[in-house]
PDB file of C-alpha atoms in Angstrom:
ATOM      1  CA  UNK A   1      44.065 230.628 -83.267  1.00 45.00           C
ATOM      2  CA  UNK A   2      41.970 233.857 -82.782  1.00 45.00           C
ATOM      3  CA  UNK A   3      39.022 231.291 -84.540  1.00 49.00           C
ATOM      4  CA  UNK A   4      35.564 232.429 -83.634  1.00 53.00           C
ATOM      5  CA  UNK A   5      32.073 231.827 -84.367  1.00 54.00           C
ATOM      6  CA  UNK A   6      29.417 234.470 -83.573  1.00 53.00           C
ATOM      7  CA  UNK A   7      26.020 233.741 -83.746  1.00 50.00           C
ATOM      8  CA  UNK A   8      23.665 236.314 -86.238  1.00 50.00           C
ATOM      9  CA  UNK A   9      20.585 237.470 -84.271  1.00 49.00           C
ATOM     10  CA  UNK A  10      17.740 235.766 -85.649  1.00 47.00           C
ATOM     11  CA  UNK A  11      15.249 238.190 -86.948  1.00 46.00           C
ATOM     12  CA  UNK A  12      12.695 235.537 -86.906  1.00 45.00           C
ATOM     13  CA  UNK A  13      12.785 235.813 -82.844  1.00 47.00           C
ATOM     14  CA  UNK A  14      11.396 238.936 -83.437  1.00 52.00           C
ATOM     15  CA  UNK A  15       8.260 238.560 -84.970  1.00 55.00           C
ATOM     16  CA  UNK A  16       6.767 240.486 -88.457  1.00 58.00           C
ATOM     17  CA  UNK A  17       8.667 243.783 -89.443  1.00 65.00           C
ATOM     18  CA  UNK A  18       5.082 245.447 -89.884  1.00 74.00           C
ATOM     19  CA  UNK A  19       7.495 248.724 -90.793  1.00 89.00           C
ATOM     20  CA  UNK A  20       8.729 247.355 -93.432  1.00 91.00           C
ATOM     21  CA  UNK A  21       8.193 247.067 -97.143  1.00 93.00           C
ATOM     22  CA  UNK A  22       9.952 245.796 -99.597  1.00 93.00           C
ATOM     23  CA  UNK A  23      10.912 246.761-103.158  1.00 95.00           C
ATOM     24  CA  UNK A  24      10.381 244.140-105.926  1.00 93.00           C
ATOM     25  CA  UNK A  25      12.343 244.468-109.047  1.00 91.00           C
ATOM     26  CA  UNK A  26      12.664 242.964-112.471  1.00 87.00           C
ATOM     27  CA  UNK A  27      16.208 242.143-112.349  1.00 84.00           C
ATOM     28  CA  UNK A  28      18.774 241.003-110.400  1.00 82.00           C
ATOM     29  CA  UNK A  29      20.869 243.499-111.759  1.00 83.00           C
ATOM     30  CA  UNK A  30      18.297 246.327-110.559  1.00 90.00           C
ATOM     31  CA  UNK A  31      18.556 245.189-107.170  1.00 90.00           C
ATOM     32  CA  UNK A  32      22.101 245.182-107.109  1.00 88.00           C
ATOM     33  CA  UNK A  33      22.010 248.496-108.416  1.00 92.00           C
ATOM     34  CA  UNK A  34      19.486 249.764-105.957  1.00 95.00           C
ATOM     35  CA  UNK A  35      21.439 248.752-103.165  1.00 93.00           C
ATOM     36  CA  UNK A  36      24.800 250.262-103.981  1.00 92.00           C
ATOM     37  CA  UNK A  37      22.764 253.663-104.757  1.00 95.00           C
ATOM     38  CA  UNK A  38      20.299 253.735-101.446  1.00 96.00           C
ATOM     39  CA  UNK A  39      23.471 252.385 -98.968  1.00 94.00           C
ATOM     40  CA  UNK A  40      25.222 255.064-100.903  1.00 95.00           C
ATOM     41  CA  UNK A  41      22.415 257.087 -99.326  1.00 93.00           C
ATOM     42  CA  UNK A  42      22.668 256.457 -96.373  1.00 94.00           C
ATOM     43  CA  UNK A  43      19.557 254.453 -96.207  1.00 93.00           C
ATOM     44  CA  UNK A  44      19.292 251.713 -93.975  1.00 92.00           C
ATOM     45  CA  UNK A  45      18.253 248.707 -96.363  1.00 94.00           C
ATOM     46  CA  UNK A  46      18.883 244.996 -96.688  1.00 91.00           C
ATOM     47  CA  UNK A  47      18.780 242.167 -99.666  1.00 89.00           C
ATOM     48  CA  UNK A  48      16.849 239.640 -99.040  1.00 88.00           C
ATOM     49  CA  UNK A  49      14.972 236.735-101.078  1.00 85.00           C
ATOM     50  CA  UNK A  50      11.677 237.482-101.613  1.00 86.00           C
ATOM     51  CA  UNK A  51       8.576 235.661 -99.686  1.00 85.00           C
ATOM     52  CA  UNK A  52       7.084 232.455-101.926  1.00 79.00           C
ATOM     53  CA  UNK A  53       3.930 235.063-102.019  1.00 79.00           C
ATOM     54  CA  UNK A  54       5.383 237.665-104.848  1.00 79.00           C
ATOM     55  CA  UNK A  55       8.444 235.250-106.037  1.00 73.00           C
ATOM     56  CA  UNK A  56       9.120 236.408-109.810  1.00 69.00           C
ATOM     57  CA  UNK A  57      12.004 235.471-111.229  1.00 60.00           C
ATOM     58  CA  UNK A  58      14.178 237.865-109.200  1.00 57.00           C
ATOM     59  CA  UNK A  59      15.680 235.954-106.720  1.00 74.00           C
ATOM     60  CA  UNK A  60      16.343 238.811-104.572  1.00 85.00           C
ATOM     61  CA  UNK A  61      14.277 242.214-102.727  1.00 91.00           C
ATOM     62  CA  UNK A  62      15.305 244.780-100.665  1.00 94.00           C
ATOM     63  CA  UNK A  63      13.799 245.077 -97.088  1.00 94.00           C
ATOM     64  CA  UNK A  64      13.166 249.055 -96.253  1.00 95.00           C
ATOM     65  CA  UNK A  65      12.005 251.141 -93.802  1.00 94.00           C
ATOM     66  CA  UNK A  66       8.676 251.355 -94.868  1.00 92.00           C
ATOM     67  CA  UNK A  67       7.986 255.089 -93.415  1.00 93.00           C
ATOM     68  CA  UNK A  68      10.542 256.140 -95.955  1.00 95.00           C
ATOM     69  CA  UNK A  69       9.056 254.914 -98.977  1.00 95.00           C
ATOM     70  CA  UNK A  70       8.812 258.089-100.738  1.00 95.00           C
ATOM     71  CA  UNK A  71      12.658 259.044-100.173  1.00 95.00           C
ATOM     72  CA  UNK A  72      13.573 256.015-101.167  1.00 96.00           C
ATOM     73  CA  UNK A  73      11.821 256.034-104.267  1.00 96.00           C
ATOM     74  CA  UNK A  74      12.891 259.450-105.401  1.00 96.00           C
ATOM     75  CA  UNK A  75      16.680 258.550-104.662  1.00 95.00           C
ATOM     76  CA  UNK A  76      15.846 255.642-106.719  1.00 97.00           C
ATOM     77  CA  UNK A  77      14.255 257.521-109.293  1.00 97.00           C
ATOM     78  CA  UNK A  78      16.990 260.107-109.283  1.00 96.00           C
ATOM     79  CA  UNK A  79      19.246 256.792-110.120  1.00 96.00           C
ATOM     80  CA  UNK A  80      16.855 255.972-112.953  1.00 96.00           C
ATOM     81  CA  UNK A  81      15.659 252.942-111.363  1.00 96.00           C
ATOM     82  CA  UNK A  82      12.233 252.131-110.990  1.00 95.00           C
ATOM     83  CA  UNK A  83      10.726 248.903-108.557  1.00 95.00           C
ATOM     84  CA  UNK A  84       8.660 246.951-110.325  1.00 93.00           C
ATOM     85  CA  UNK A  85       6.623 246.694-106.786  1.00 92.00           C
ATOM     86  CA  UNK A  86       6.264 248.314-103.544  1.00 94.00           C
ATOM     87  CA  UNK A  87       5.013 245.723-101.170  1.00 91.00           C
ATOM     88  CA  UNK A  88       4.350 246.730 -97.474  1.00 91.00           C
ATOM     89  CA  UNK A  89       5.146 243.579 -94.866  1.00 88.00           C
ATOM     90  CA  UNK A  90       1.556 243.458 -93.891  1.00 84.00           C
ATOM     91  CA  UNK A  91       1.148 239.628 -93.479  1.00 79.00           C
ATOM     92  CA  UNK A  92       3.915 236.440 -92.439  1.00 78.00           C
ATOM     93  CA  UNK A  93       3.680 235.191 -95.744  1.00 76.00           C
ATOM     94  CA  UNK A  94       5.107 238.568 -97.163  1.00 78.00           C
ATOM     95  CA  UNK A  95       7.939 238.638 -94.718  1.00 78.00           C
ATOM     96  CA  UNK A  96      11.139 238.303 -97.081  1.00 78.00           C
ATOM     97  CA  UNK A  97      13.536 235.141 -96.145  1.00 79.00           C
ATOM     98  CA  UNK A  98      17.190 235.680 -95.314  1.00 80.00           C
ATOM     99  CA  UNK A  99      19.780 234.514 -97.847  1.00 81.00           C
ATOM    100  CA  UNK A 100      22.206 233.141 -95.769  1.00 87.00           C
ATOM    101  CA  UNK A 101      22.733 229.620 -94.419  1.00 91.00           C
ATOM    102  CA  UNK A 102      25.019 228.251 -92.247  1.00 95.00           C
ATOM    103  CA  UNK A 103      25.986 224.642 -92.020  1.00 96.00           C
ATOM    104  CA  UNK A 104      28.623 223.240 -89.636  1.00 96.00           C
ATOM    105  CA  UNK A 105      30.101 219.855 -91.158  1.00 95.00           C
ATOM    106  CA  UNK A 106      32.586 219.923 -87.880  1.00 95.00           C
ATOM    107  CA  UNK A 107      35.567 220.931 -89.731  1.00 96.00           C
ATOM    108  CA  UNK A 108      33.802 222.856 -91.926  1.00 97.00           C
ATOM    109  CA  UNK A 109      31.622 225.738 -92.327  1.00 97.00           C
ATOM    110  CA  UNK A 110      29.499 226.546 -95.458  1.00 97.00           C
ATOM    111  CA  UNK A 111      27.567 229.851 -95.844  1.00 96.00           C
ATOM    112  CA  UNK A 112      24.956 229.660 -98.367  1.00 94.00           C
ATOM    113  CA  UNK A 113      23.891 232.962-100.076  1.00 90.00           C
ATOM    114  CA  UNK A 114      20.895 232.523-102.666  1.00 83.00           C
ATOM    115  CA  UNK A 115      22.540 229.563-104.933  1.00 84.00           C
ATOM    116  CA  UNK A 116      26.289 230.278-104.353  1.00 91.00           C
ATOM    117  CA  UNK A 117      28.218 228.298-101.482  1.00 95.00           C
ATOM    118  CA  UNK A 118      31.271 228.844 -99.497  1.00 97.00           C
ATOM    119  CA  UNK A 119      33.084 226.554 -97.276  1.00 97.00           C
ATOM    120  CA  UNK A 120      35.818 227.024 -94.965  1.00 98.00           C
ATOM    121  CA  UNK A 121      38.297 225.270 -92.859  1.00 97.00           C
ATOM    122  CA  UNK A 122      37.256 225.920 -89.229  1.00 96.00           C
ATOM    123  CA  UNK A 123      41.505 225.306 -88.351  1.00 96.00           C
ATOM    124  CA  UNK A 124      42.631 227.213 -91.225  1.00 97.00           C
ATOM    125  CA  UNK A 125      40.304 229.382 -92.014  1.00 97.00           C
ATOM    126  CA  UNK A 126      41.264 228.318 -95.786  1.00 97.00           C
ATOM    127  CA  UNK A 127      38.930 228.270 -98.451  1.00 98.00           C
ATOM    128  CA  UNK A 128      38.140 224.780 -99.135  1.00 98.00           C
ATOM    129  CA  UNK A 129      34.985 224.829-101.667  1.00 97.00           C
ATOM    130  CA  UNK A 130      33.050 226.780-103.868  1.00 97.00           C
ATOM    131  CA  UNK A 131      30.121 226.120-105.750  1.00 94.00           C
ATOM    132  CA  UNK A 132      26.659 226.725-106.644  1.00 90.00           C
ATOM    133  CA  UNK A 133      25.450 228.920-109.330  1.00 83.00           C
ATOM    134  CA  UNK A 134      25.155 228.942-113.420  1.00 84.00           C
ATOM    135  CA  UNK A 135      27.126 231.789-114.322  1.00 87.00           C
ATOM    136  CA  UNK A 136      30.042 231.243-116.341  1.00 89.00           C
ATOM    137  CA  UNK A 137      32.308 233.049-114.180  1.00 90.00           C
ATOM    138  CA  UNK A 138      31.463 230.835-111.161  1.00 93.00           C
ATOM    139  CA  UNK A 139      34.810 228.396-112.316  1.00 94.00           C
ATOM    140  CA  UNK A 140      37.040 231.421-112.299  1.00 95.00           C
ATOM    141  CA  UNK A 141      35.871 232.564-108.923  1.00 95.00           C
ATOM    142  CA  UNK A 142      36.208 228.948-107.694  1.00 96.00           C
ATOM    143  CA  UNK A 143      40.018 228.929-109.137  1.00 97.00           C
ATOM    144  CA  UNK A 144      40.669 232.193-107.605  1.00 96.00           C
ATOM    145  CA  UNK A 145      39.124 231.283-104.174  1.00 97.00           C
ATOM    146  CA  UNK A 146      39.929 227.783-103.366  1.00 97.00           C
ATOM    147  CA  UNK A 147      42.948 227.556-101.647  1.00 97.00           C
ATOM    148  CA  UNK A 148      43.109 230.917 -99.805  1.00 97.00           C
ATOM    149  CA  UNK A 149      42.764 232.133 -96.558  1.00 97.00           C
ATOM    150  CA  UNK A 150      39.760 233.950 -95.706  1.00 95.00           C
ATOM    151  CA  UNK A 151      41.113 236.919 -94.689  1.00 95.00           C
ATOM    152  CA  UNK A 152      43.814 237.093 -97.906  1.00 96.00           C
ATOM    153  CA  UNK A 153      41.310 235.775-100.674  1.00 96.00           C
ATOM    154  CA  UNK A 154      39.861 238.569-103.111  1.00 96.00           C
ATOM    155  CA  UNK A 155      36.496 239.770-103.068  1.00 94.00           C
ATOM    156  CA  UNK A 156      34.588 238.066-105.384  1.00 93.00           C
ATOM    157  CA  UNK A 157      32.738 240.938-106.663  1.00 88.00           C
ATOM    158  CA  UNK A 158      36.284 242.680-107.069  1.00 89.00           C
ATOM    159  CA  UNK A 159      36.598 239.675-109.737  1.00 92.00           C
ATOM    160  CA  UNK A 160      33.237 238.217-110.446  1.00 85.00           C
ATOM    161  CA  UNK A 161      30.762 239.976-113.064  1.00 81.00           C
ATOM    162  CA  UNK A 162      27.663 238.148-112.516  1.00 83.00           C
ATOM    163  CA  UNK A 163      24.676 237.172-109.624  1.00 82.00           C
ATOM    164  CA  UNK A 164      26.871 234.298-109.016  1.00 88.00           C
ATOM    165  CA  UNK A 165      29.819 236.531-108.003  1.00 89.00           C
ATOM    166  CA  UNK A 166      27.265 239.067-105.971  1.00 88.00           C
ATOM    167  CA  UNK A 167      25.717 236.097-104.293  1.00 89.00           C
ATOM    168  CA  UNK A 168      29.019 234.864-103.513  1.00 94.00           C
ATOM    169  CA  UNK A 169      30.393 238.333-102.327  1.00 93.00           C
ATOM    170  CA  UNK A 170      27.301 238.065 -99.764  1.00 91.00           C
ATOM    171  CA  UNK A 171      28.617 234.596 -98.301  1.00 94.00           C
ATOM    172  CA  UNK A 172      32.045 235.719 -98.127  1.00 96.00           C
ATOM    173  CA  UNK A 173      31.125 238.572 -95.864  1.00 94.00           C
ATOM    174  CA  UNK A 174      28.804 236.571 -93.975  1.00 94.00           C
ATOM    175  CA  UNK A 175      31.697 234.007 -93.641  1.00 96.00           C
ATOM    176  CA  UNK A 176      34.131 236.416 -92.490  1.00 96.00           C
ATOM    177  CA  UNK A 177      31.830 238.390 -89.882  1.00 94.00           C
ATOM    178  CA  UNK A 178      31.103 234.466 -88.841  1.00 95.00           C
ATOM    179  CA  UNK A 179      34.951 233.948 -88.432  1.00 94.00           C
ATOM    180  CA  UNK A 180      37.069 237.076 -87.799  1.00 92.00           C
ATOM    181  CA  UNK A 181      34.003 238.550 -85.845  1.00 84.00           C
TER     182      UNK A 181
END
């Protein structure tokens, strides 16, 4: 089997990102929107969970170059979308926190993106578990998962409608950049 594991370069190696800010919205649903508009952009950006210092509600942020704030916030304006905060990384504590983690049970491997969880079959590569989450599509995307190969199963935000199935499309793509490389 072509069965890999590649290791994400830790961005806490690096030290504080004091070039970046990040953008603090009211909704999950703004971020998500936000994203898909400034990627659409061209702008290099990230979702992350925000820092325990400006924690909401909104359990996600987006990281940005913080020397483009102003373009930024015009394409986002342009997009009708408005951050409830503009936060420059000027401290550790504001540093956002990644939303993945990784755990390797030995056979297994479970991503972990915000609530939602994904586990694989290291062998198989066949989805063996979902879970996590509130949303009441999180059962359907658990139905429509388990059972599949990575590389065959749908995107969940192809069939999910909710943060659940955005949090989950984020550990499926982590999963398969872990495993297919």
């Amino acid at each position: 089997m072509f069965f890999k594991f590649r290791k994400k370069p830790s961005s806490k190696k690096s030290g504080p990102k004091w070039d970046r800010g990040i953008l603090v919205f009211n909704h999950t649903s703004e971020v998500i929107r936000a994203e898909s508009t400034l990627k659409s952009s061209g702008w290099e950006i990230k979702v992350m969970g925000p820092p325990p210092e400006i924690r909401t509600g909104c359990d996600l942020v987006i990281e940005f170059p913080l020397i483009e704030e102003l373009n930024i916030l015009r394409s986002l304006r342009n997009a009708s979308l408005t951050p409830k905060e503009v936060v420059p990384v000027n401290s550790p504590l504001l540093e956002p926190v990644d939303l993945f983690h990784v755990k390797d049970f030995g056979d297994w491997l479970m991503v972990r993106a915000a609530n939602m969880k994904l586990t694989v079959d290291k062998k198989t590569l066949t989805i063996v578990n979902v879970s996590g989450g509130g949303c009441p599509d999180v059962p359907y995307l658990a139905k429509n998962l388990c059972g599949k190969k990575l590389q065959d199963a749908p995107h969940p935000r192809d069939i999910g409608h909710t943060l659940c199935g955005y949090a989950l499309e984020l550990a499926f793509k982590e999963m398969k950049r872990l495993c297919l490389g």
